[in-house]
Amino acid sequence: MVSVAEQMVAVLRQAGVERVYGVVGDSLNPVVDAIRRAEGIGWVHVRNEEAGAFAAAAEAELTGRLAVCAGSCGPGNTHLIQGLYDAQRSGVPVLALASHIPSGQIGTGFFQETHPERVFTDCSSWCEMLSAPGQLPRLLRVAIQHALGARGVSVLAFPGDVAALSAANPTGSSHFLTEQAVAAPPWSQVQELARVLNAARRVALFCGAGVRTAHAEVMEAAAALHAPVGHSLRGKEWIQYDNPYDVGMSGLLGYGACHEALHAADAVVLLGTDFPYDSFLPQVHTVQIDHDATRLGRRTALDLAVHGDVSATLRAVLPLLEQKTDRSFLDDMLRRHCRALEDVVGAYTRDIEKHLPIHPEYVASVLDEVAADDAVFTVDTGMNNVWAARYLQPNGRRRVIGSFLHGSMANALPHAIGAQLAFPGRQVVAMAGDGGLSMLLGELLTVARHRLPVKTVVFNNGALGMIKLEMLVSGYPESEIDNGDVDYAGIARAMGIPAKRVTEPARVREVLAEALERPGPALVDVVTDPNALSIPPHITAAQLKGFALAASRTVLSGGVGRMIDLARSNLRNIPRP
């Protein structure tokens, strides 16, 4: 007879699942054993279920396919929550298998008792309990299709003893829908969009991750409207490259003239972005285009809401746009953008061969240069987000992923594990902070055990850098942010991972290049300047007051790597009278 656990694994295989991330435990044993005996699917043993959920989130984001993680009853599955929040907010299809205590003990306060069908409701879009064999295979197929259809997290909870029972129904087969329809905007909204854009004298475009398939259309629209193009962090990898209208990024990690362009325009178009920092948006003269109608208008009041896929919407409106003849707004913003970058580029180039500790900006700029053209970068939350935003150059093939919406620490290494397993032949680089890496340090053992060729670059400033900045701008003296002087290279070598510690800037390029070129895993521990912080391009009077009250360290504006070359190139392309 086929068991419930075997039936579950069979359905997962039908959905194309190749691995399940987790930590084994008694209530999960029937599922783990079913995976052991099944073909085409394996168990990835991580050191913490949180890491398993992060790894699944990364796999799902990079492949677009369902990824699966699992946790045993009680603490086992509650560890999943952090990574599941990350997956849910990032909008990627992840299924969590949350096993439960024996069915006859539920409600008695039994050992490790929780209620997973309640615990996971806030970090998922579907969460149900499998309590009898007769609910399969239908309920698991519902869970899978919900994750794929809603692009989010599904959680299937089940008592461990139920998983060991005989299946009640034949498994059969059923097709899972993975490719969704493209939302086309109503024609009336397309016409109104054209009217607004044709009437505006100064148009600015602000792009999020929703422009992933719309690079060509955005460029065509910008050319017709002579519009500067800015972007959010999640939009950067899809729109910054091959972009003669680029004016940088807005927000807390921003740079360049994006903030100025948005506030000087008389028509701002939000393209596929749910940018959460409403204080950086002008709050007037705004049009928003998004395939998810629930996002329209929740960050700013709108003059026009357009429900549709960005690419489809732009293709529909482009024939209706009138070619603008006045380039003065665009050219002014391009000049401001270039000046803004030139003003700060010296922050990481000046005396780099002598500066100790090493500028983290310099490390990020070198990493950008020596990494592969199709590298996948996973980025820890905190100051590494800043360095990635300002130095990693997109080209349409590279990927940069992180906990950009949930903002969890410690995501870079487990994200890299999922990315590397999904793409074993691709270069995967984890940009880890010492604070983040230390939280899930045991996952280096996961990398070592599976011999994953993940390259971990530790920006080791011995402090929680972003928290330090937050304290400064709020007027608080820095407190309890010290991580200590830890030799992460020594720790990695003890785990069986080749590693080097870099304290001199002259060795940065050599050591990074060597680590990226070698087969198998590698770790580079770079001791960086704890005083190298970064401020956004727009800062309030209250924040300035906070700096004046509390800043006893140098606050650098941060460099911008090779973006300065792009900005100067765009200036050279401005037509001359």
Coordinates of C-alpha atoms in Angstrom, one line a residue:
M1 CA 0.0 0.0 0.0
V2 CA 1.1 3.6 -0.7
S3 CA 1.3 5.7 2.4
V4 CA 0.1 9.3 2.7
A5 CA 3.7 10.5 2.8
E6 CA 4.5 8.6 -0.4
Q7 CA 1.5 10.1 -2.1
M8 CA 2.6 13.6 -1.0
V9 CA 6.0 13.0 -2.5
A10 CA 4.5 11.7 -5.7
V11 CA 2.4 14.8 -6.1
L12 CA 5.4 17.0 -5.4
R13 CA 7.3 15.2 -8.2
Q14 CA 4.3 15.8 -10.6
A15 CA 4.7 19.6 -9.7
G16 CA 8.3 19.4 -10.8
V17 CA 9.8 19.7 -7.3
E18 CA 13.4 18.3 -7.1
R19 CA 14.3 19.0 -3.5
V20 CA 12.9 19.7 -0.1
Y21 CA 14.9 21.9 2.4
G22 CA 14.6 21.2 6.0
V23 CA 15.8 19.5 9.2
V24 CA 14.6 16.0 9.9
G25 CA 12.5 15.2 13.0
D26 CA 10.2 12.6 14.3
S27 CA 6.9 13.9 13.0
L28 CA 8.6 14.4 9.6
N29 CA 10.1 10.9 9.4
P30 CA 7.5 9.4 7.1
V31 CA 8.0 12.2 4.6
V32 CA 11.8 12.1 4.8
D33 CA 11.8 8.3 4.3
A34 CA 9.4 8.7 1.3
I35 CA 11.8 11.2 -0.2
R36 CA 14.7 8.9 0.4
R37 CA 13.1 6.1 -1.6
A38 CA 11.7 8.3 -4.4
E39 CA 13.5 9.1 -7.7
G40 CA 14.1 12.6 -8.9
I41 CA 13.7 14.4 -5.5
G42 CA 16.1 14.8 -2.6
W43 CA 16.3 16.1 0.9
V44 CA 18.6 19.1 1.5
H45 CA 19.7 19.0 5.1
V46 CA 20.1 22.6 6.4
R47 CA 21.2 23.5 10.0
N48 CA 18.1 25.7 10.7
E49 CA 14.7 25.5 9.2
E50 CA 14.7 29.3 8.7
A51 CA 17.6 28.8 6.3
G52 CA 15.6 26.1 4.5
A53 CA 12.7 28.5 3.9
F54 CA 15.1 31.3 2.7
A55 CA 16.8 28.8 0.3
A56 CA 13.4 27.8 -1.0
A57 CA 12.5 31.4 -1.5
A58 CA 15.6 32.0 -3.5
E59 CA 15.1 29.0 -5.7
A60 CA 11.5 30.0 -6.4
E61 CA 12.5 33.6 -7.2
L62 CA 15.2 32.6 -9.6
T63 CA 13.3 29.7 -11.4
G64 CA 9.7 30.9 -11.1
R65 CA 8.8 27.3 -10.1
L66 CA 7.5 25.8 -6.9
A67 CA 10.1 25.3 -4.1
V68 CA 9.5 23.4 -0.9
C69 CA 10.7 23.5 2.7
A70 CA 9.7 21.5 5.7
G71 CA 9.8 21.6 9.5
S72 CA 8.9 19.0 12.1
C73 CA 6.3 19.7 14.9
G74 CA 6.5 22.7 17.2
P75 CA 9.9 24.5 17.1
G76 CA 10.9 22.7 13.9
N77 CA 8.2 24.3 11.8
T78 CA 8.0 27.6 13.7
H79 CA 11.7 28.2 12.7
L80 CA 10.4 28.4 9.1
I81 CA 8.5 31.6 9.7
Q82 CA 11.2 34.2 8.9
G83 CA 12.0 32.7 5.5
L84 CA 8.3 32.2 4.7
Y85 CA 7.6 35.9 5.4
D86 CA 10.4 36.7 3.0
A87 CA 8.9 34.5 0.3
Q88 CA 5.4 35.8 0.8
R89 CA 6.4 39.4 0.6
S90 CA 8.7 38.8 -2.4
G91 CA 5.8 37.1 -4.2
V92 CA 7.4 33.8 -4.9
P93 CA 5.8 30.3 -4.9
V94 CA 6.9 28.3 -1.9
L95 CA 5.2 25.4 -0.2
A96 CA 5.9 24.7 3.5
L97 CA 5.2 21.2 4.9
A98 CA 4.6 21.7 8.6
S99 CA 4.2 18.5 10.5
H100 CA 2.2 18.4 13.7
I101 CA 2.1 16.4 16.9
P102 CA 0.2 13.0 16.9
S103 CA -3.4 13.6 16.0
G104 CA -4.8 12.0 19.2
Q105 CA -2.8 14.5 21.3
I106 CA -3.9 17.7 19.6
G107 CA -5.5 20.1 22.1
T108 CA -4.0 18.5 25.2
G109 CA -1.0 20.6 25.7
F110 CA 1.2 17.8 24.5
F111 CA 5.0 18.1 24.1
Q112 CA 5.9 20.6 21.4
E113 CA 2.3 21.4 20.7
T114 CA 1.6 24.4 18.5
H115 CA -1.2 25.1 16.1
P116 CA 0.5 25.5 12.7
E117 CA -2.8 26.1 10.9
R118 CA -2.9 29.3 13.0
V119 CA 0.8 30.2 13.3
F120 CA 1.4 30.5 9.6
T121 CA -1.7 32.4 8.5
D122 CA 0.0 35.8 8.5
C123 CA 3.0 34.7 6.4
S124 CA 1.1 32.7 3.8
S125 CA -1.8 33.1 1.3
W126 CA -3.1 29.6 2.0
C127 CA -2.7 27.5 5.2
E128 CA -4.7 24.4 6.0
M129 CA -4.5 21.2 8.0
L130 CA -4.5 17.7 6.5
S131 CA -6.2 15.6 9.1
A132 CA -7.2 12.5 7.2
P133 CA -5.8 10.4 4.3
G134 CA -9.0 11.0 2.3
Q135 CA -8.1 14.6 1.8
L136 CA -5.2 13.6 -0.4
P137 CA -4.2 14.1 -3.1
R138 CA -6.7 16.9 -3.7
L139 CA -5.7 19.1 -0.7
L140 CA -2.0 19.1 -1.6
R141 CA -2.8 20.0 -5.2
V142 CA -4.8 22.9 -4.0
A143 CA -1.9 24.0 -1.9
I144 CA 0.5 23.8 -4.8
Q145 CA -1.8 25.6 -7.3
H146 CA -2.5 28.3 -4.7
A147 CA 1.3 29.0 -4.3
L148 CA 1.8 29.0 -8.0
G149 CA -1.4 31.1 -8.8
A150 CA -1.1 33.6 -6.0
R151 CA 2.7 33.8 -6.3
G152 CA 3.1 33.3 -2.5
V153 CA 3.4 30.8 0.3
S154 CA 1.2 27.8 0.9
V155 CA 1.4 25.9 4.2
L156 CA 0.2 22.3 4.5
A157 CA 0.1 21.2 8.1
F158 CA -0.3 17.5 9.0
P159 CA 0.0 15.3 12.0
G160 CA 3.0 13.0 11.7
D161 CA 1.0 9.9 12.4
V162 CA -1.4 10.7 9.5
A163 CA 1.6 10.9 7.1
A164 CA 2.4 7.3 8.0
L165 CA -1.1 6.0 7.3
S166 CA -2.1 4.3 4.0
A167 CA -3.4 6.5 1.3
A168 CA -7.2 6.4 0.8
N169 CA -7.4 7.6 -2.8
P170 CA -5.4 6.9 -6.0
T171 CA -2.7 9.5 -6.7
G172 CA -3.6 10.0 -10.4
S173 CA -2.3 13.1 -12.1
S174 CA -3.3 16.7 -12.6
H175 CA -1.8 19.5 -14.6
F176 CA -0.5 22.5 -12.6
L177 CA -0.9 25.9 -14.2
T178 CA 2.5 27.7 -14.1
E179 CA 2.2 30.3 -16.9
Q180 CA -0.4 33.0 -16.1
A181 CA -2.3 35.3 -18.4
V182 CA -1.0 38.8 -19.0
A183 CA -3.3 41.5 -17.6
A184 CA -4.3 43.9 -20.5
P185 CA -5.5 47.3 -19.4
P186 CA -9.0 48.5 -20.4
W187 CA -8.9 50.6 -23.5
S188 CA -10.5 53.6 -21.7
Q189 CA -7.6 53.6 -19.2
V190 CA -5.1 53.4 -22.1
Q191 CA -6.7 56.5 -23.7
E192 CA -6.7 58.4 -20.5
L193 CA -3.1 57.5 -19.9
A194 CA -2.1 58.8 -23.3
R195 CA -4.0 62.1 -22.6
V196 CA -2.3 62.6 -19.3
L197 CA 1.2 62.0 -20.7
N198 CA 0.6 64.1 -23.8
A199 CA -0.6 67.0 -21.7
A200 CA 2.3 66.9 -19.3
R201 CA 5.4 69.1 -20.0
R202 CA 7.8 67.2 -17.7
V203 CA 7.3 63.4 -17.3
A204 CA 9.4 61.2 -15.0
L205 CA 9.2 57.4 -14.9
F206 CA 9.8 55.4 -11.8
C207 CA 10.3 51.6 -12.3
G208 CA 10.0 48.6 -10.0
A209 CA 10.4 44.9 -10.4
G210 CA 7.3 44.9 -12.5
V211 CA 9.3 46.2 -15.5
R212 CA 11.1 42.8 -15.7
T213 CA 9.8 42.1 -19.2
A214 CA 9.3 45.7 -20.3
H215 CA 12.8 47.1 -20.7
A216 CA 12.3 47.9 -24.4
E217 CA 8.9 49.4 -23.9
V218 CA 10.1 51.7 -21.1
M219 CA 13.0 52.9 -23.2
E220 CA 10.6 53.6 -26.1
A221 CA 8.3 55.5 -23.8
A222 CA 11.1 57.5 -22.3
A223 CA 12.4 58.4 -25.8
A224 CA 8.9 59.7 -26.8
L225 CA 8.4 61.6 -23.6
H226 CA 12.0 62.8 -23.1
A227 CA 11.5 61.4 -19.6
P228 CA 14.2 60.7 -17.0
V229 CA 14.0 57.1 -15.7
G230 CA 14.5 56.3 -12.0
H231 CA 14.1 53.0 -10.2
S232 CA 13.6 51.3 -6.9
L233 CA 16.1 48.7 -5.6
R234 CA 14.1 45.8 -6.9
G235 CA 13.7 47.5 -10.3
K236 CA 17.4 48.2 -10.7
E237 CA 18.4 44.9 -12.2
W238 CA 15.7 45.2 -14.9
I239 CA 16.0 48.8 -16.0
Q240 CA 19.3 50.4 -15.3
Y241 CA 21.4 48.7 -18.0
D242 CA 21.4 50.1 -21.6
N243 CA 19.4 53.1 -20.3
P244 CA 20.4 56.5 -21.7
Y245 CA 17.7 58.1 -19.5
D246 CA 18.9 56.7 -16.1
V247 CA 18.8 59.1 -13.2
G248 CA 19.5 56.6 -10.4
M249 CA 17.5 55.3 -7.5
S250 CA 15.2 56.8 -4.9
G251 CA 14.7 55.8 -1.3
L252 CA 16.8 55.2 1.8
L253 CA 19.5 53.5 -0.4
G254 CA 19.2 56.0 -3.3
Y255 CA 21.7 58.0 -5.3
G256 CA 21.7 60.4 -8.2
A257 CA 18.9 62.6 -9.4
C258 CA 15.9 60.3 -9.1
H259 CA 14.5 62.1 -6.1
E260 CA 14.8 65.5 -7.8
A261 CA 13.3 64.2 -11.1
L262 CA 10.2 62.8 -9.4
H263 CA 9.6 66.0 -7.4
A264 CA 10.2 68.3 -10.4
A265 CA 7.9 66.5 -12.8
D266 CA 4.4 67.4 -13.5
A267 CA 3.5 63.8 -14.3
V268 CA 5.1 60.9 -12.4
V269 CA 4.5 57.4 -13.7
L270 CA 5.0 54.5 -11.3
L271 CA 5.7 51.4 -13.4
G272 CA 5.3 48.1 -11.7
T273 CA 6.4 49.3 -8.3
D274 CA 4.9 49.0 -4.8
F275 CA 7.7 51.3 -3.4
P276 CA 6.9 51.4 0.3
Y277 CA 8.6 54.6 1.3
D278 CA 5.8 57.1 0.6
S279 CA 7.8 60.0 2.0
F280 CA 10.2 59.8 -1.0
L281 CA 7.3 60.1 -3.5
P282 CA 5.9 63.6 -4.4
Q283 CA 2.3 62.6 -3.5
V284 CA 0.9 64.6 -6.4
H285 CA 0.6 64.4 -10.2
T286 CA 1.0 60.6 -10.1
V287 CA -0.1 57.8 -12.5
Q288 CA 0.4 54.2 -11.4
I289 CA 0.4 51.1 -13.6
D290 CA 0.4 47.6 -12.0
H291 CA -0.9 44.2 -12.8
D292 CA -2.1 43.8 -9.2
A293 CA -5.1 46.2 -8.7
T294 CA -4.8 46.0 -4.9
R295 CA -1.5 48.0 -5.0
L296 CA -2.9 50.9 -6.9
G297 CA -3.0 54.1 -4.8
R298 CA -1.8 52.6 -1.5
R299 CA 1.4 54.5 -1.4
T300 CA 0.3 57.8 -2.9
A301 CA -2.9 59.6 -4.2
L302 CA -3.3 59.0 -7.9
D303 CA -4.4 61.2 -10.8
L304 CA -4.9 57.9 -12.7
A305 CA -4.8 54.2 -11.8
V306 CA -4.2 51.8 -14.7
H307 CA -4.7 48.1 -14.1
G308 CA -2.5 46.1 -16.4
D309 CA 0.9 44.4 -17.0
V310 CA 3.5 47.1 -17.6
S311 CA 4.7 45.7 -20.9
A312 CA 1.2 45.2 -22.2
T313 CA 0.1 48.7 -21.1
L314 CA 3.1 50.5 -22.6
R315 CA 2.7 48.6 -25.9
A316 CA -1.0 49.7 -26.0
V317 CA -0.3 53.4 -25.2
L318 CA 2.9 53.9 -27.3
P319 CA 1.1 54.5 -30.6
L320 CA -1.0 57.2 -28.9
L321 CA 1.9 59.2 -27.5
E322 CA 2.9 62.4 -29.2
Q323 CA 6.7 62.8 -29.6
K324 CA 7.8 65.6 -27.3
T325 CA 10.3 68.1 -28.7
D326 CA 11.5 69.8 -25.5
R327 CA 14.4 67.8 -23.9
S328 CA 15.3 70.4 -21.3
F329 CA 13.8 68.6 -18.3
L330 CA 15.5 65.3 -19.3
D331 CA 18.9 66.9 -20.0
D332 CA 18.8 68.9 -16.8
M333 CA 18.2 65.8 -14.8
L334 CA 20.9 63.9 -16.6
R335 CA 23.3 66.7 -15.8
R336 CA 22.2 66.7 -12.1
H337 CA 22.6 63.0 -11.9
C338 CA 26.1 63.1 -13.3
R339 CA 27.1 65.9 -10.9
A340 CA 25.6 64.0 -8.0
L341 CA 27.7 60.9 -8.8
E342 CA 30.9 62.9 -9.4
D343 CA 30.5 64.6 -6.1
V344 CA 30.6 61.3 -4.2
V345 CA 32.8 59.0 -6.4
G346 CA 35.9 60.0 -4.5
A347 CA 34.5 58.4 -1.3
Y348 CA 35.9 55.0 -2.4
T349 CA 38.6 56.0 -4.9
R350 CA 40.7 58.4 -2.8
D351 CA 43.8 56.8 -1.2
I352 CA 42.3 53.3 -1.4
E353 CA 45.7 51.7 -1.3
K354 CA 46.4 53.4 2.0
H355 CA 43.1 53.4 3.8
L356 CA 42.7 51.1 6.7
P357 CA 40.4 49.6 7.6
I358 CA 39.3 48.9 4.0
H359 CA 36.5 50.9 2.4
P360 CA 33.5 48.6 1.9
E361 CA 32.6 50.6 -1.2
Y362 CA 35.9 49.6 -2.7
V363 CA 35.3 45.9 -2.0
A364 CA 31.9 46.1 -3.6
S365 CA 33.3 47.9 -6.7
V366 CA 36.0 45.3 -7.2
L367 CA 33.6 42.5 -6.6
D368 CA 31.4 43.9 -9.3
E369 CA 34.3 44.0 -11.7
V370 CA 35.6 40.5 -11.1
A371 CA 32.3 38.6 -10.9
A372 CA 30.8 36.8 -13.8
D373 CA 28.5 38.5 -16.2
D374 CA 25.7 36.1 -15.3
A375 CA 26.5 35.9 -11.6
V376 CA 23.7 35.7 -9.0
F377 CA 24.3 37.9 -6.0
T378 CA 22.5 37.4 -2.7
V379 CA 22.7 40.3 -0.4
D380 CA 22.3 40.6 3.4
T381 CA 20.0 43.2 4.8
G382 CA 21.8 46.3 6.1
M383 CA 24.7 48.2 4.7
N384 CA 25.3 45.5 2.2
N385 CA 22.0 46.5 0.6
V386 CA 23.6 50.0 0.1
W387 CA 26.8 48.6 -1.4
A388 CA 24.9 46.3 -3.7
A389 CA 22.6 49.0 -4.8
R390 CA 25.4 51.4 -5.7
Y391 CA 28.1 49.1 -7.1
L392 CA 26.6 45.9 -8.6
Q393 CA 26.0 46.7 -12.3
P394 CA 23.1 45.0 -14.0
N395 CA 23.3 43.8 -17.5
G396 CA 20.1 41.8 -18.1
R397 CA 21.7 38.5 -17.1
R398 CA 22.9 39.1 -13.6
R399 CA 20.5 38.7 -10.7
V400 CA 20.6 40.5 -7.3
I401 CA 18.2 39.1 -4.7
G402 CA 17.8 39.8 -1.0
S403 CA 15.2 40.3 1.7
F404 CA 14.3 43.6 0.1
L405 CA 10.7 43.7 1.3
H406 CA 10.7 41.8 4.5
G407 CA 14.1 43.1 5.5
S408 CA 15.3 40.1 7.5
M409 CA 18.9 39.8 8.6
A410 CA 20.9 36.6 7.7
N411 CA 19.3 36.0 4.4
A412 CA 22.4 36.1 2.1
L413 CA 24.0 32.7 2.8
P414 CA 20.7 30.6 2.8
H415 CA 19.5 32.5 -0.3
A416 CA 22.8 31.5 -1.9
I417 CA 22.3 27.9 -1.0
G418 CA 18.9 27.8 -2.8
A419 CA 20.3 29.7 -5.8
Q420 CA 23.3 27.4 -6.2
L421 CA 21.2 24.2 -6.0
A422 CA 18.8 25.7 -8.6
F423 CA 21.7 26.6 -10.9
P424 CA 24.7 24.4 -10.0
G425 CA 26.8 25.7 -12.9
R426 CA 26.3 29.4 -12.3
Q427 CA 28.4 31.7 -10.1
V428 CA 26.6 32.5 -6.9
V429 CA 28.1 35.1 -4.6
A430 CA 26.7 35.8 -1.1
M431 CA 27.4 39.4 0.0
A432 CA 27.2 38.7 3.8
G433 CA 27.5 41.2 6.6
D434 CA 29.2 39.9 9.7
G435 CA 26.0 40.5 11.7
G436 CA 23.9 38.6 9.3
L437 CA 26.4 35.7 8.8
S438 CA 26.8 35.2 12.5
M439 CA 23.0 34.7 12.9
L440 CA 22.9 31.6 10.7
L441 CA 26.6 30.8 10.8
G442 CA 25.8 27.1 10.9
E443 CA 24.7 27.2 7.2
L444 CA 28.4 27.3 6.3
L445 CA 28.3 23.6 7.3
T446 CA 25.4 23.1 4.8
V447 CA 27.6 24.7 2.1
A448 CA 30.6 22.5 3.1
R449 CA 28.5 19.2 3.4
H450 CA 26.9 19.6 0.0
R451 CA 30.2 21.0 -1.5
L452 CA 28.2 23.9 -3.0
P453 CA 30.4 26.3 -5.0
V454 CA 28.9 29.3 -3.2
K455 CA 31.4 32.2 -2.8
T456 CA 30.8 34.0 0.5
V457 CA 32.2 37.5 0.8
V458 CA 32.0 38.8 4.4
F459 CA 31.9 42.6 4.8
N460 CA 33.3 42.4 8.3
N461 CA 33.1 45.8 10.0
G462 CA 32.6 44.3 13.5
A463 CA 29.3 46.2 13.9
L464 CA 25.6 46.4 13.0
G465 CA 26.3 49.2 10.5
M466 CA 22.7 50.0 9.4
I467 CA 21.5 50.1 13.1
K468 CA 24.4 52.5 13.8
L469 CA 23.1 54.7 11.0
E470 CA 19.6 54.5 12.3
M471 CA 20.7 55.6 15.7
L472 CA 22.7 58.5 14.3
V473 CA 19.8 59.9 12.2
S474 CA 17.5 59.6 15.2
G475 CA 19.9 61.4 17.5
Y476 CA 20.9 58.4 19.6
P477 CA 24.5 57.6 20.5
E478 CA 25.5 54.2 19.1
S479 CA 25.0 51.5 21.6
E480 CA 25.1 47.7 21.6
I481 CA 26.0 47.4 18.0
D482 CA 29.5 45.9 18.4
N483 CA 29.9 42.4 16.9
G484 CA 33.5 42.1 18.0
D485 CA 36.6 41.2 16.0
V486 CA 35.8 37.7 14.7
D487 CA 37.9 35.8 12.2
Y488 CA 35.3 34.3 9.9
A489 CA 37.9 33.0 7.6
G490 CA 39.3 30.9 10.4
I491 CA 35.8 29.6 11.3
A492 CA 35.2 28.7 7.6
R493 CA 38.5 26.8 7.3
A494 CA 37.6 24.9 10.5
M495 CA 34.4 23.8 8.7
G496 CA 36.3 22.6 5.6
I497 CA 35.8 25.7 3.4
P498 CA 38.8 27.4 1.8
A499 CA 39.0 30.9 3.2
K500 CA 41.2 34.0 3.4
R501 CA 41.1 37.1 5.6
V502 CA 41.9 40.4 3.9
T503 CA 43.0 43.4 5.9
E504 CA 44.9 45.3 3.3
P505 CA 43.2 47.0 0.3
A506 CA 46.0 46.1 -2.1
R507 CA 45.0 42.4 -1.7
V508 CA 41.3 42.8 -2.3
R509 CA 41.2 42.2 -6.0
E510 CA 43.7 39.3 -6.0
V511 CA 41.9 37.4 -3.2
L512 CA 38.4 38.0 -4.6
A513 CA 39.4 36.9 -8.1
E514 CA 41.1 33.8 -6.7
A515 CA 38.0 32.8 -4.7
L516 CA 35.6 33.3 -7.6
E517 CA 37.8 31.2 -10.0
R518 CA 38.4 28.2 -7.7
P519 CA 36.0 25.2 -7.9
G520 CA 33.9 24.5 -4.8
P521 CA 33.0 26.8 -1.9
A522 CA 35.2 29.7 -0.8
L523 CA 34.9 32.5 1.8
V524 CA 36.6 35.8 1.8
D525 CA 36.6 37.7 5.1
V526 CA 37.3 41.4 4.4
V527 CA 37.9 43.6 7.4
T528 CA 36.1 46.9 6.5
D529 CA 35.7 50.3 8.0
P530 CA 32.9 50.4 10.6
N531 CA 32.7 54.2 10.1
A532 CA 31.8 53.9 6.4
L533 CA 28.1 54.6 6.4
S534 CA 25.9 56.0 3.7
I535 CA 23.2 58.6 3.7
P536 CA 20.3 58.9 1.2
P537 CA 20.3 61.6 -1.5
H538 CA 17.5 63.4 0.4
I539 CA 17.6 63.8 4.1
T540 CA 15.2 65.7 6.4
A541 CA 16.0 68.5 8.8
A542 CA 15.1 66.2 11.7
Q543 CA 17.6 63.6 10.4
L544 CA 20.3 66.3 10.0
K545 CA 19.7 67.4 13.6
G546 CA 20.1 63.8 14.7
F547 CA 23.5 63.7 13.0
A548 CA 24.5 66.9 14.7
L549 CA 23.5 65.5 18.0
A550 CA 25.0 62.0 17.8
A551 CA 27.5 61.7 14.9
S552 CA 31.0 61.1 16.3
R553 CA 32.1 59.2 13.2
T554 CA 32.6 60.0 9.6
V555 CA 29.5 59.5 7.5
L556 CA 30.4 58.9 3.9
S557 CA 28.0 59.5 1.1
G558 CA 29.3 56.4 -0.6
G559 CA 30.6 56.0 -4.1
V560 CA 28.8 54.8 -7.2
G561 CA 31.2 52.5 -8.9
R562 CA 30.9 52.2 -12.7
M563 CA 27.6 54.1 -12.8
I564 CA 29.6 57.3 -13.1
D565 CA 30.8 56.1 -16.5
L566 CA 27.2 55.5 -17.6
A567 CA 26.1 58.9 -16.4
R568 CA 29.0 60.6 -18.3
S569 CA 28.2 58.6 -21.4
N570 CA 24.6 59.7 -21.2
L571 CA 25.7 63.3 -21.0
R572 CA 27.8 62.9 -24.1
N573 CA 24.7 61.7 -26.0
I574 CA 22.7 64.8 -25.3
P575 CA 22.1 66.5 -28.7
R576 CA 24.0 69.7 -29.2
P577 CA 22.3 72.7 -30.9

